[in-house]
Coordinates of C-alpha atoms in Angstrom, one line a residue:
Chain A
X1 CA 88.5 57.6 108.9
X2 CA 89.9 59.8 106.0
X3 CA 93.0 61.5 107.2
X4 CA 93.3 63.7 103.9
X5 CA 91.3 64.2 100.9
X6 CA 91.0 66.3 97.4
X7 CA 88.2 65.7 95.4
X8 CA 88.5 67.0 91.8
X9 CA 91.3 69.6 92.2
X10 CA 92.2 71.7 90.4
X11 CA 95.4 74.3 90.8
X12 CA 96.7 76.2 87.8
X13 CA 99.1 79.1 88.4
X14 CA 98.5 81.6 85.7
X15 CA 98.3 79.5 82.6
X16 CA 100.0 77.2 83.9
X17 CA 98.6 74.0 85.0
X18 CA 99.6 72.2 88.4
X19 CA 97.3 70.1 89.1
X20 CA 94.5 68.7 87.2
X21 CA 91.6 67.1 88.4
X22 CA 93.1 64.8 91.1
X23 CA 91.1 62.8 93.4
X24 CA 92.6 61.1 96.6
X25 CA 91.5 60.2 99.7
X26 CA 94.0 59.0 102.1
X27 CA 92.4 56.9 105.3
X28 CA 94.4 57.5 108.6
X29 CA 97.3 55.3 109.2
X30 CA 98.7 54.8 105.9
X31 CA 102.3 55.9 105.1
X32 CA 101.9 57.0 101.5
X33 CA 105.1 58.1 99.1
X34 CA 103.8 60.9 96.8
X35 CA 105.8 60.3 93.8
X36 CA 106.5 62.1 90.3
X37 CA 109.1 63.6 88.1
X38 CA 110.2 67.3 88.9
X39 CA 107.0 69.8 88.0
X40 CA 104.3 66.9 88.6
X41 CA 103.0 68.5 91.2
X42 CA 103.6 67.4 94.8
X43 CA 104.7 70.4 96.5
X44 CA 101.5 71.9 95.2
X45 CA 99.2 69.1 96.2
X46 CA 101.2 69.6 99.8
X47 CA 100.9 73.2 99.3
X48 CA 96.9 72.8 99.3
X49 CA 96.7 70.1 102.4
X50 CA 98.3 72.3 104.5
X51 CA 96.4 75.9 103.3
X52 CA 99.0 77.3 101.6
X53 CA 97.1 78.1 98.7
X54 CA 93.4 77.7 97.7
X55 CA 92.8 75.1 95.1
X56 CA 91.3 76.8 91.4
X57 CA 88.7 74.1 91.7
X58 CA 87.3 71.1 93.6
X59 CA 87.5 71.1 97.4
X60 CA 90.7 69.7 99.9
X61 CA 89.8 68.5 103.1
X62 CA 92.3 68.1 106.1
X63 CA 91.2 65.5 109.1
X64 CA 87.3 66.5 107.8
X65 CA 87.9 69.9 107.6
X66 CA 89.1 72.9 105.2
X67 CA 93.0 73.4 105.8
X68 CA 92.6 77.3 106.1
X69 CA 90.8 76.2 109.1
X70 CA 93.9 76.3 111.8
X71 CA 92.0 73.2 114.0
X72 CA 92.4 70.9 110.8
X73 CA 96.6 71.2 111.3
X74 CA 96.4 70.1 114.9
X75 CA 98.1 66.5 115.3
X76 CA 100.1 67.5 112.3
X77 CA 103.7 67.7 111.7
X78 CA 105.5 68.9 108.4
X79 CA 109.0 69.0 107.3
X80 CA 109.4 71.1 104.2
X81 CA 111.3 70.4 101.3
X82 CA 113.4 74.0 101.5
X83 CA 113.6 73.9 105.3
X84 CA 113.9 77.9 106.4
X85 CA 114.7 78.0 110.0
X86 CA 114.7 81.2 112.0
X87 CA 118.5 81.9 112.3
X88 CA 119.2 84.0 115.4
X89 CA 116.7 81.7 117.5
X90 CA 118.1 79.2 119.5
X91 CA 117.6 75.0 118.7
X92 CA 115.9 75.2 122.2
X93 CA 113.8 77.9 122.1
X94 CA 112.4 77.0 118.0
X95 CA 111.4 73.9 119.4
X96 CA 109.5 75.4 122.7
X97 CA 107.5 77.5 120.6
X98 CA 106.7 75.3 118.2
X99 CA 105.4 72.6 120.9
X100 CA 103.3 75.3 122.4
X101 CA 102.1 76.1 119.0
X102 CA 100.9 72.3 118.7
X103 CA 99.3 72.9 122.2
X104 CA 101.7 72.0 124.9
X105 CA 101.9 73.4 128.1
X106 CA 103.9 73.0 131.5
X107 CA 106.0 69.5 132.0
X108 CA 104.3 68.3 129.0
X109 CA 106.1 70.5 126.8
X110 CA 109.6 70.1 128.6
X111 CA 108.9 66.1 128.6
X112 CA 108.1 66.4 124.7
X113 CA 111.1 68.8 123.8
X114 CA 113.6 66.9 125.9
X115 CA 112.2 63.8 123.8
X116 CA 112.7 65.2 120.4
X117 CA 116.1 66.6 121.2
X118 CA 117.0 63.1 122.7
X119 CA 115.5 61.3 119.4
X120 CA 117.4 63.2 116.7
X121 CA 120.8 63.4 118.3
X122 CA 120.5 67.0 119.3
X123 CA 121.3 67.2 123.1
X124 CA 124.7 69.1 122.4
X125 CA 123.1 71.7 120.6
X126 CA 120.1 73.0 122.3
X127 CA 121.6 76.7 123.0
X128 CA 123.0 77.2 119.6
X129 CA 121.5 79.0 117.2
X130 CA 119.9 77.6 114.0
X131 CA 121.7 79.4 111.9
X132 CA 125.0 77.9 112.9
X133 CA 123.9 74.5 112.2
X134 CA 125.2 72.8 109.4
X135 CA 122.5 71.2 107.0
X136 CA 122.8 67.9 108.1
X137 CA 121.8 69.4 111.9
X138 CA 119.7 72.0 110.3
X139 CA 117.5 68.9 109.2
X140 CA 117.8 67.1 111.9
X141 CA 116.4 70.4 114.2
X142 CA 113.6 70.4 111.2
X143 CA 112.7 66.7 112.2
X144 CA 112.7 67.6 115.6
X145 CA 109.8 70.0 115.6
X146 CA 107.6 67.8 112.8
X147 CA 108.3 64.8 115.4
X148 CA 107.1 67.1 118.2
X149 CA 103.9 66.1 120.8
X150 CA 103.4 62.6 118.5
X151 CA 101.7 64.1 115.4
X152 CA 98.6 62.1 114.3
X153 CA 99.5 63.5 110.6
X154 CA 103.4 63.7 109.1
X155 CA 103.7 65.5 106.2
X156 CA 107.7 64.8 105.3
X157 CA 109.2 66.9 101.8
X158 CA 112.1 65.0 101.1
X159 CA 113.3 64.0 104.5
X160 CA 116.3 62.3 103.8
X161 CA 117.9 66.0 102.3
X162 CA 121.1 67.4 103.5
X163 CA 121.3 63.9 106.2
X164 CA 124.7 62.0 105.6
X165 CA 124.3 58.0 106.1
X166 CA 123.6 57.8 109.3
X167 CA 121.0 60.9 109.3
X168 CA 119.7 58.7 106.8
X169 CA 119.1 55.8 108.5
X170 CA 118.1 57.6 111.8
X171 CA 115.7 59.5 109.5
X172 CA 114.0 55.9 108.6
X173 CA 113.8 54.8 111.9
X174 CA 111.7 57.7 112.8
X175 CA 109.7 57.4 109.8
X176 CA 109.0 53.7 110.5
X177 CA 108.6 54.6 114.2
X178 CA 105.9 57.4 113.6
X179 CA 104.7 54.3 111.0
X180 CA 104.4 52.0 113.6
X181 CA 103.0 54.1 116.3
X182 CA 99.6 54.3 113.6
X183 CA 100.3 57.3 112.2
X184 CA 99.6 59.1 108.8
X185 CA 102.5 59.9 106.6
X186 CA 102.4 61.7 103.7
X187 CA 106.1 61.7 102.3
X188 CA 107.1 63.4 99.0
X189 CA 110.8 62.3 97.9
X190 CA 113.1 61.5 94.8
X191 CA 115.0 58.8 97.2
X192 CA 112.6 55.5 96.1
X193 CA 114.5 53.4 98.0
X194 CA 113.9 55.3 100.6
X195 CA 109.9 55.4 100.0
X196 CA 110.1 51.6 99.2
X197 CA 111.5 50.9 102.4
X198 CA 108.5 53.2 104.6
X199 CA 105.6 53.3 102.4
X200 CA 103.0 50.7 101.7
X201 CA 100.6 53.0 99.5
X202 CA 102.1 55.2 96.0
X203 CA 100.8 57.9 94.4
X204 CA 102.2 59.0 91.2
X205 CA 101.9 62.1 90.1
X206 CA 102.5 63.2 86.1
X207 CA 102.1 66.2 84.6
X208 CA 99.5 67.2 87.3
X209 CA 97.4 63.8 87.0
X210 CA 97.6 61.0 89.4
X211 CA 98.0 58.6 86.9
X212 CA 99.0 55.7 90.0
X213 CA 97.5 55.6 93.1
X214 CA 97.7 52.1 95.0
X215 CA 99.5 49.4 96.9
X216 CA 102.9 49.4 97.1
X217 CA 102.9 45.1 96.1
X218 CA 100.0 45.7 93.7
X219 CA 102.0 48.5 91.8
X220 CA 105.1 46.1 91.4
X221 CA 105.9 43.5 88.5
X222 CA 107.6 40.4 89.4
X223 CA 111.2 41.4 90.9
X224 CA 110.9 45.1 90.1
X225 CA 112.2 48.0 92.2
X226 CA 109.8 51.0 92.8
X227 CA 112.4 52.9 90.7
X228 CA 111.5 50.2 87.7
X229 CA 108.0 50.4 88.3
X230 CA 108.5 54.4 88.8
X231 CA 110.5 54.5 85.3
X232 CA 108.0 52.6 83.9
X233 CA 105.2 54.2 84.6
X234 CA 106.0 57.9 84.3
X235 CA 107.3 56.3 80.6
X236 CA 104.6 55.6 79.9
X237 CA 102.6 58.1 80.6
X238 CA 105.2 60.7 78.5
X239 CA 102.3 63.1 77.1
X240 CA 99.1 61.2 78.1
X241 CA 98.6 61.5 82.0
X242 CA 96.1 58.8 82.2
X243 CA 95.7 56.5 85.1
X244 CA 97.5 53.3 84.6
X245 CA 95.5 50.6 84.0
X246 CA 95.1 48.0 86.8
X247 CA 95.4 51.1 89.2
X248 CA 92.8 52.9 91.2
X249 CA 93.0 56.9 91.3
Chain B
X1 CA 94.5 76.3 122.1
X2 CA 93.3 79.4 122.0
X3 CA 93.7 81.9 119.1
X4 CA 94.7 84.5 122.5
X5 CA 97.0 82.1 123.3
X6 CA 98.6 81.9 119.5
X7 CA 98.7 85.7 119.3
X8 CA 100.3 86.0 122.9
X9 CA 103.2 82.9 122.2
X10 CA 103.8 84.7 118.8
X11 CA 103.4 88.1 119.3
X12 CA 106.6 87.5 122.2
X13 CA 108.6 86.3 119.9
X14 CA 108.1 88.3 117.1
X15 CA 109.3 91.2 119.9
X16 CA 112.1 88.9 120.4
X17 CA 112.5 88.7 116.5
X18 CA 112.8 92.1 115.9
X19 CA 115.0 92.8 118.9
X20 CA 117.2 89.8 117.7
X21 CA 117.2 91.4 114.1
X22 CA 119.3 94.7 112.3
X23 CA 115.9 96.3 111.8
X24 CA 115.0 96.2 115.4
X25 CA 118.9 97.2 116.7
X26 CA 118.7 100.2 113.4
X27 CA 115.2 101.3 115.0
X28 CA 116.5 101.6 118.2
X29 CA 119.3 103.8 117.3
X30 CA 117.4 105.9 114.9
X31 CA 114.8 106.5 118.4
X32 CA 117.4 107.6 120.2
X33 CA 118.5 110.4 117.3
X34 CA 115.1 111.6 117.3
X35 CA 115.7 112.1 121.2
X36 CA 119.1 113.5 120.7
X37 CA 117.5 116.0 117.7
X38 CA 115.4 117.4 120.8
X39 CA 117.9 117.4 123.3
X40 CA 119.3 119.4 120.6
X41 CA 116.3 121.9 119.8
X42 CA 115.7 122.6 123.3
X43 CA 119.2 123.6 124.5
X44 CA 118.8 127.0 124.0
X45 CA 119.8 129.5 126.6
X46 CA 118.1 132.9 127.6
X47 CA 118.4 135.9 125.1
X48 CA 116.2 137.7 122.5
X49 CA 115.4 137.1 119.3
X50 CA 115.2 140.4 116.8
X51 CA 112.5 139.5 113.9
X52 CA 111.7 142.7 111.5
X53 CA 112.7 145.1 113.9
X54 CA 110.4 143.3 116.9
X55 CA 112.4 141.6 119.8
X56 CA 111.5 138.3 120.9
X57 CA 112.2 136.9 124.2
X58 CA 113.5 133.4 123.3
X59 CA 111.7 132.2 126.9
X60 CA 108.9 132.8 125.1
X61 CA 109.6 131.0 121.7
X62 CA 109.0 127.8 123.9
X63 CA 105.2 127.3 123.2
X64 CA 106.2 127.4 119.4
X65 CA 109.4 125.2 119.5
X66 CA 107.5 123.1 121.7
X67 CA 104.9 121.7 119.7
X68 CA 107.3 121.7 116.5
X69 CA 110.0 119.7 118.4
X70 CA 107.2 117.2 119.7
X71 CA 105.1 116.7 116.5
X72 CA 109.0 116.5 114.6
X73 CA 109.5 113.6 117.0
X74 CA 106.5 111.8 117.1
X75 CA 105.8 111.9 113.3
X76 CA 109.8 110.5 112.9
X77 CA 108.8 107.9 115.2
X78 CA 105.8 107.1 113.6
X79 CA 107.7 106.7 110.3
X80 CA 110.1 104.4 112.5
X81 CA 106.9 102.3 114.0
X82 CA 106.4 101.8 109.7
X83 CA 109.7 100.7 108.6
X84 CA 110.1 97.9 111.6
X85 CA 106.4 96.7 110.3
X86 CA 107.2 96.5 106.9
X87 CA 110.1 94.0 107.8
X88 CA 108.2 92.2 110.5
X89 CA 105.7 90.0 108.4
X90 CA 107.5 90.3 104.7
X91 CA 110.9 89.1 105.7
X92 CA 110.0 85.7 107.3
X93 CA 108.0 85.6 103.8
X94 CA 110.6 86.1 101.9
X95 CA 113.3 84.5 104.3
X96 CA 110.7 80.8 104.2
X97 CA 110.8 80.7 108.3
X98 CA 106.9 81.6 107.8
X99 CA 105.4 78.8 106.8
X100 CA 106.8 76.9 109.2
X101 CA 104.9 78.3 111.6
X102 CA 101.7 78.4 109.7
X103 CA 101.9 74.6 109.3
X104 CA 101.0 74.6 113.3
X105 CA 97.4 75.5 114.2
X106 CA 97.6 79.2 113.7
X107 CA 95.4 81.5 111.7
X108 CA 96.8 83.7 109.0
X109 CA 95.0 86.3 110.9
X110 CA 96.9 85.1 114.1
X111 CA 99.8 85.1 112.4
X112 CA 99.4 88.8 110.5
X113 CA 98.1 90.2 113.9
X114 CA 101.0 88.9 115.9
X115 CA 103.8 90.4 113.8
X116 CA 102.0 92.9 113.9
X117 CA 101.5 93.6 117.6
X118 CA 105.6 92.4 117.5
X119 CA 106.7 95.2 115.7
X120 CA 104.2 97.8 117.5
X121 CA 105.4 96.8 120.8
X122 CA 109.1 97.3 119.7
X123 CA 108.4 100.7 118.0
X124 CA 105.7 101.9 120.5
X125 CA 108.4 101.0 123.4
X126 CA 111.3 102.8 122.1
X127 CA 108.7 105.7 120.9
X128 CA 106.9 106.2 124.1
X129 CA 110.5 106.1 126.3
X130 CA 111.7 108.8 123.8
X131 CA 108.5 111.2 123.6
X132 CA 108.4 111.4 127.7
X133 CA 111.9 112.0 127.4
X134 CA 111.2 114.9 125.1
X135 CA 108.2 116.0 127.2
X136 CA 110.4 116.2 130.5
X137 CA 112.9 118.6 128.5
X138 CA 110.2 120.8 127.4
X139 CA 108.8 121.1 130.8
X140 CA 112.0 121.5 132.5
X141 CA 113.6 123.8 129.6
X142 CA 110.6 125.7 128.2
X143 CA 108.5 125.5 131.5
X144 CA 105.6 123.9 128.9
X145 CA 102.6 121.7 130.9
X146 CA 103.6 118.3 130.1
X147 CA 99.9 117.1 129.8
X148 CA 99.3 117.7 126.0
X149 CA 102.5 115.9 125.4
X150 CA 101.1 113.1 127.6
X151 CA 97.9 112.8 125.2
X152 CA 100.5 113.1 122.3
X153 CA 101.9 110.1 123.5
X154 CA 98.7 108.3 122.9
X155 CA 98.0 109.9 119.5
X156 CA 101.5 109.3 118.6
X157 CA 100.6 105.2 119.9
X158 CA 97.3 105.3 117.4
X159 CA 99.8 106.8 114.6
X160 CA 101.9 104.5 115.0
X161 CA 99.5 101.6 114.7
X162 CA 97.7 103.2 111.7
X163 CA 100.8 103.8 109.8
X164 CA 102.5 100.3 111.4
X165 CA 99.2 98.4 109.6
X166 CA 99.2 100.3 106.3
X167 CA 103.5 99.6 105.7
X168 CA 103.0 95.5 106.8
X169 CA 100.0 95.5 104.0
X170 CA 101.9 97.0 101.3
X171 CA 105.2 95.5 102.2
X172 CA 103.0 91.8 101.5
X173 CA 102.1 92.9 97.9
X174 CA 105.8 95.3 96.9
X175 CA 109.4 95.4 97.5
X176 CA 110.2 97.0 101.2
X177 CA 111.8 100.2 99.6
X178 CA 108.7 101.1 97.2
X179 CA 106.7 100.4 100.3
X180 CA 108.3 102.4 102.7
X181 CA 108.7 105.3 100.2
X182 CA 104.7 105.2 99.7
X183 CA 104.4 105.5 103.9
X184 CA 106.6 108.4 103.7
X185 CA 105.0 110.0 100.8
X186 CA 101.5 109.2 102.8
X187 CA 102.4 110.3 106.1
X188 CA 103.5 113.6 104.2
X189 CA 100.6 114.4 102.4
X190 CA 98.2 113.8 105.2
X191 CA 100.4 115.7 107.9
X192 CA 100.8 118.4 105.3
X193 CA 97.1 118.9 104.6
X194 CA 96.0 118.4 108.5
X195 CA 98.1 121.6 108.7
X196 CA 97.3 123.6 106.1
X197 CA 93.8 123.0 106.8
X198 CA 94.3 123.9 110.3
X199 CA 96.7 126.8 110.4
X200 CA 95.4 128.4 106.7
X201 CA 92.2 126.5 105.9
X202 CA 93.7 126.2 102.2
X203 CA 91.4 123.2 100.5
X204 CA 90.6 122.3 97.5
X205 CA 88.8 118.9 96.4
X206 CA 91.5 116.2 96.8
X207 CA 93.1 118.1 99.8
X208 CA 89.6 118.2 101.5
X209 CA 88.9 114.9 101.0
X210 CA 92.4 113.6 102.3
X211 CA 90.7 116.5 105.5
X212 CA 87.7 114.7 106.0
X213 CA 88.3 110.9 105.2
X214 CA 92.0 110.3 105.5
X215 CA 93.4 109.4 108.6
X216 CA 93.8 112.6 110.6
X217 CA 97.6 111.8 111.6
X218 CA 98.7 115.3 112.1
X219 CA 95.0 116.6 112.7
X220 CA 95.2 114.7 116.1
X221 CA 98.9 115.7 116.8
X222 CA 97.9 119.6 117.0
X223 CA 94.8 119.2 118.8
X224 CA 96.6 116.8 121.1
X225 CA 99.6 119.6 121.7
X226 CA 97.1 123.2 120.9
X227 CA 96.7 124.0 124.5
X228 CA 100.4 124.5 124.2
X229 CA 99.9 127.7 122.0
X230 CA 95.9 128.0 121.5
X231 CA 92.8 127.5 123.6
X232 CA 92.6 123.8 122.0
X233 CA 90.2 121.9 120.1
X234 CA 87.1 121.4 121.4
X235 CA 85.2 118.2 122.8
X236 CA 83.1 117.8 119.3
X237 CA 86.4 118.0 117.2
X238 CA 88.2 115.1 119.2
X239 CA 85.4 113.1 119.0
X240 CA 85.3 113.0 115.4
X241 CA 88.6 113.0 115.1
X242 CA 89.6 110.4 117.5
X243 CA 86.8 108.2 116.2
X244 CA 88.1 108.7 112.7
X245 CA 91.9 107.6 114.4
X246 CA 90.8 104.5 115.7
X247 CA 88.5 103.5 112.5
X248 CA 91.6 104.0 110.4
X249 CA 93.9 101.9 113.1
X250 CA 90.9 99.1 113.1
X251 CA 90.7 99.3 109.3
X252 CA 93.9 99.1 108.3
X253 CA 94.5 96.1 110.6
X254 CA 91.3 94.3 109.3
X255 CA 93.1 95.3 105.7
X256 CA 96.2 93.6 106.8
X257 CA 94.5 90.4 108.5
X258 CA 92.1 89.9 104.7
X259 CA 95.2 90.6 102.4
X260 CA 97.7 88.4 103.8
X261 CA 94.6 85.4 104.1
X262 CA 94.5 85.6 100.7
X263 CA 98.3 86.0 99.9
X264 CA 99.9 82.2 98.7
X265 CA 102.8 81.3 100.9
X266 CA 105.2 79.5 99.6
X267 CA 106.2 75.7 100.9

């Protein structure tokens, strides 16, 4: 089953060209790092997925249907890159509403909050209010309610942002959790290490092309780093944004 | 889930939002000035008034202060019901807590009509309490029948959602200030005309079209509070002009629900 797809799309803001053309379709159960220098166009290519914006041409499809359609975000949980959370609410109350939002009621609800809170190290701050958090917290809040009712679909915008070390490696033990558990991640991040360590498909984007778009072994040379290959690639693609050769798009 | 549902699980909070937020607290204390302004207006004791050599008993003034100290209050409150909407959708916009939510299974429409029933049920709470306090003053200062204030309530409610619709759409699109000051500017004109055209039938082409097709804000008003000081409209006039009302409050909501699907959020 495709969990995602955008076929021929097309995004330009003004004159100014975001995405290109791209084709992707992401089958459900893959944990896939969307990669590419600042300006490639990820958070646009998120942006579209989620019905943000409409794409200038070609159509995006989420779980089978068009994102402005709310039914295609059920089952889906996003953490965004610039994570705005409502100050005066409380940690508790953000993530009750947000569970109901993703459609749970009664004991279910309480069992799924009191889980999330429990996973992310939260249980002391329930009752304060989000804007008191510090980042670190703030992001850990914002993990909370993408990890809420078991999302089918994670859309993560550079998790690991504003997490010291061990928010770091808690945030990779979710990620390889909600990986384990079967479910489809879509992570856009600058930390490769990071993406080597959870992902097992790339995408590359450049200058609004996918010019990658394949297995994480396939994509590497013999003893490379993803940040080799990464450097490599985007290199050499400087000006042409064509596929890579050897790579499917 | 339900898109009821959606609308009732946002629609709270955005109440809670706003109650939670300056705007909301600022609204509050602005309603209660407009009460205080009548408390004011009405605390008048007996005596006579001399006018070009022609003595008025004050007692009497009451079916004129009346309305005036009513309509003041319900048009302020109006203007009140517009500045709490234009923050209600545009500053989680502009503050990023939006999207967010939007990345859950709610419709923009959802969304747009929540805040929007968030903000009315702030400004239409703190607007009602003040209007029937107003009302009982007149009736127990002025002696006035407190049921065309009653139906004033309800026009003022309509008002309120018509003008409430119109300052969220425009507060999408421009900053808050030049939004607000085109409410104000609107409000004025068509309150103006409705009684020009009422109490000196003065037209002329753009004032009679703002007559027949705008919404009848202050037309509704003085029909609502004429049995006050005038044998009151008839049954023809309200319908047309509470049909017109309600168009407006159902157009300018549908306005709001298409502009703000096709606005970009950002991520």
């Amino acid at each position: 089953m495709i969990a995602l797809e955008l076929a021929g799309v097309s995004k330009r803001y003004g004159l100014r060209r975001a995405l290109e053309r791209v084709n992707l379709a992401l089958p459900a159960g893959t944990a896939v790092g969307l990669l590419g220098p600042n300006g490639a166009g990820k958070t646009t290519a998120l942006r579209l997925l989620l019905g943000f914006t409409r794409p200038t041409l070609g159509s995006v499809r989420l779980r089978g249907r068009d994102p402005y359609d709310p039914r295609s975000r059920e089952g889906l949980g996003y953490l965004p890159e610039r994570l705005r959370l409502p100050a005066r609410m409380s940690l508790n109350a953000f993530l009750h509403l947000h569970g109901a939002l993703a459609g749970l009621e009664g004991r279910a609800l309480e069992r799924a909050v009191e889980a999330v809170i429990e996973r992310t190290g939260l249980r002391e701050r329930t009752h304060e209010l989000l804007g008191s958090l510090s980042k670190g917290l703030a992001q850990r809040a914002g993990f909370a309610q993408a990890l809420l009712g078991e999302p089918e679909i994670l859309f993560l915008d550079e998790p690991g942002s504003g997490l010291d070390p061990l928010g770091v490696r808690d945030a990779r033990d979710w990620i390889q959790a909600a990986r384990g558990e079967g479910r489809t991640l879509l992570i856009s991040s600058h930390v490769l290490t990071e993406v080597e360590k959870v992902c097992d498909h790339i995408i590359i984007l450049h200058e609004g092309r996918v010019v990658v778009s394949g297995a994480l072994d396939a994509l590497l040379l013999a003893g490379e780093s993803l940040e080799d290959a990464f450097v490599r690639i985007v290199r050499g693609n400087q000006g042409a944004a064509a596929p890579v050769a050897g790579t499917t798009e | 889930m339900t898109p009821a549902r959606t609308l009732g699980l946002l629609a709270v909070d955005a109440v809670r939002d706003g109650l939670r937020n300056r705007v909301g607290i600022f609204a509050l204390l602005v309603a209660l000035c407009v009460g205080l302004f009548a408390d004011r207006c009405t605390s008048f004791d007996a005596g006579s008034i001399v006018l070009n050599g022609r003595e008025f008993d004050v007692g009497d003034g009451g079916r004129f202060v009346g309305p005036f100290v009513f309509a003041t209050c319900a048009l302020l409150l109006t203007l009140i019901a517009g500045f709490v909407a234009s923050d209600a959708l545009a500053r989680p916009l502009s503050e990023g807590t939006a999207p967010l939510w939007l990345a859950r299974p709610v419709g923009r429409a959802s969304y747009a009509l929540s805040r929007l029933a968030g903000a009315l049920g702030l400004s239409l709470a703190a607007g009602a309490a003040v209007l029937l306090v107003v009302t009982l003053l007149l009736h127990l200062r002025l002696g006035l029948d407190p049921r065309p204030a009653l139906v004033g309530v309800v026009v003022f409610a309509i008002d309120a959602w018509v003008v409430a619709a119109l300052a969220m759409t425009l507060a999408l699109f421009l900053p808050r200030v030049v939004a607000l000051a085109l409410v104000v500017l609107m409000l004025q004109t068509v309150v103006l005309t409705n009684v020009l055209h009422a109490v000196a039938n003065v037209g002329g082409s753009i004032l009679d079209g703002i007559e027949r097709w705008g919404p009848p804000l202050g037309t509704a008003l003085l029909y609502a509070l004429a049995p006050w000081f005038s044998p009151g409209a008839s049954a023809a006039e309200w319908v047309d002009v509470g049909l017109r009302l309600l168009a407006w409050g159902a157009g300018s909501t549908a306005l709001l629900a298409l502009a703000f699907r096709r606005l970009d959020l950002p991520s």
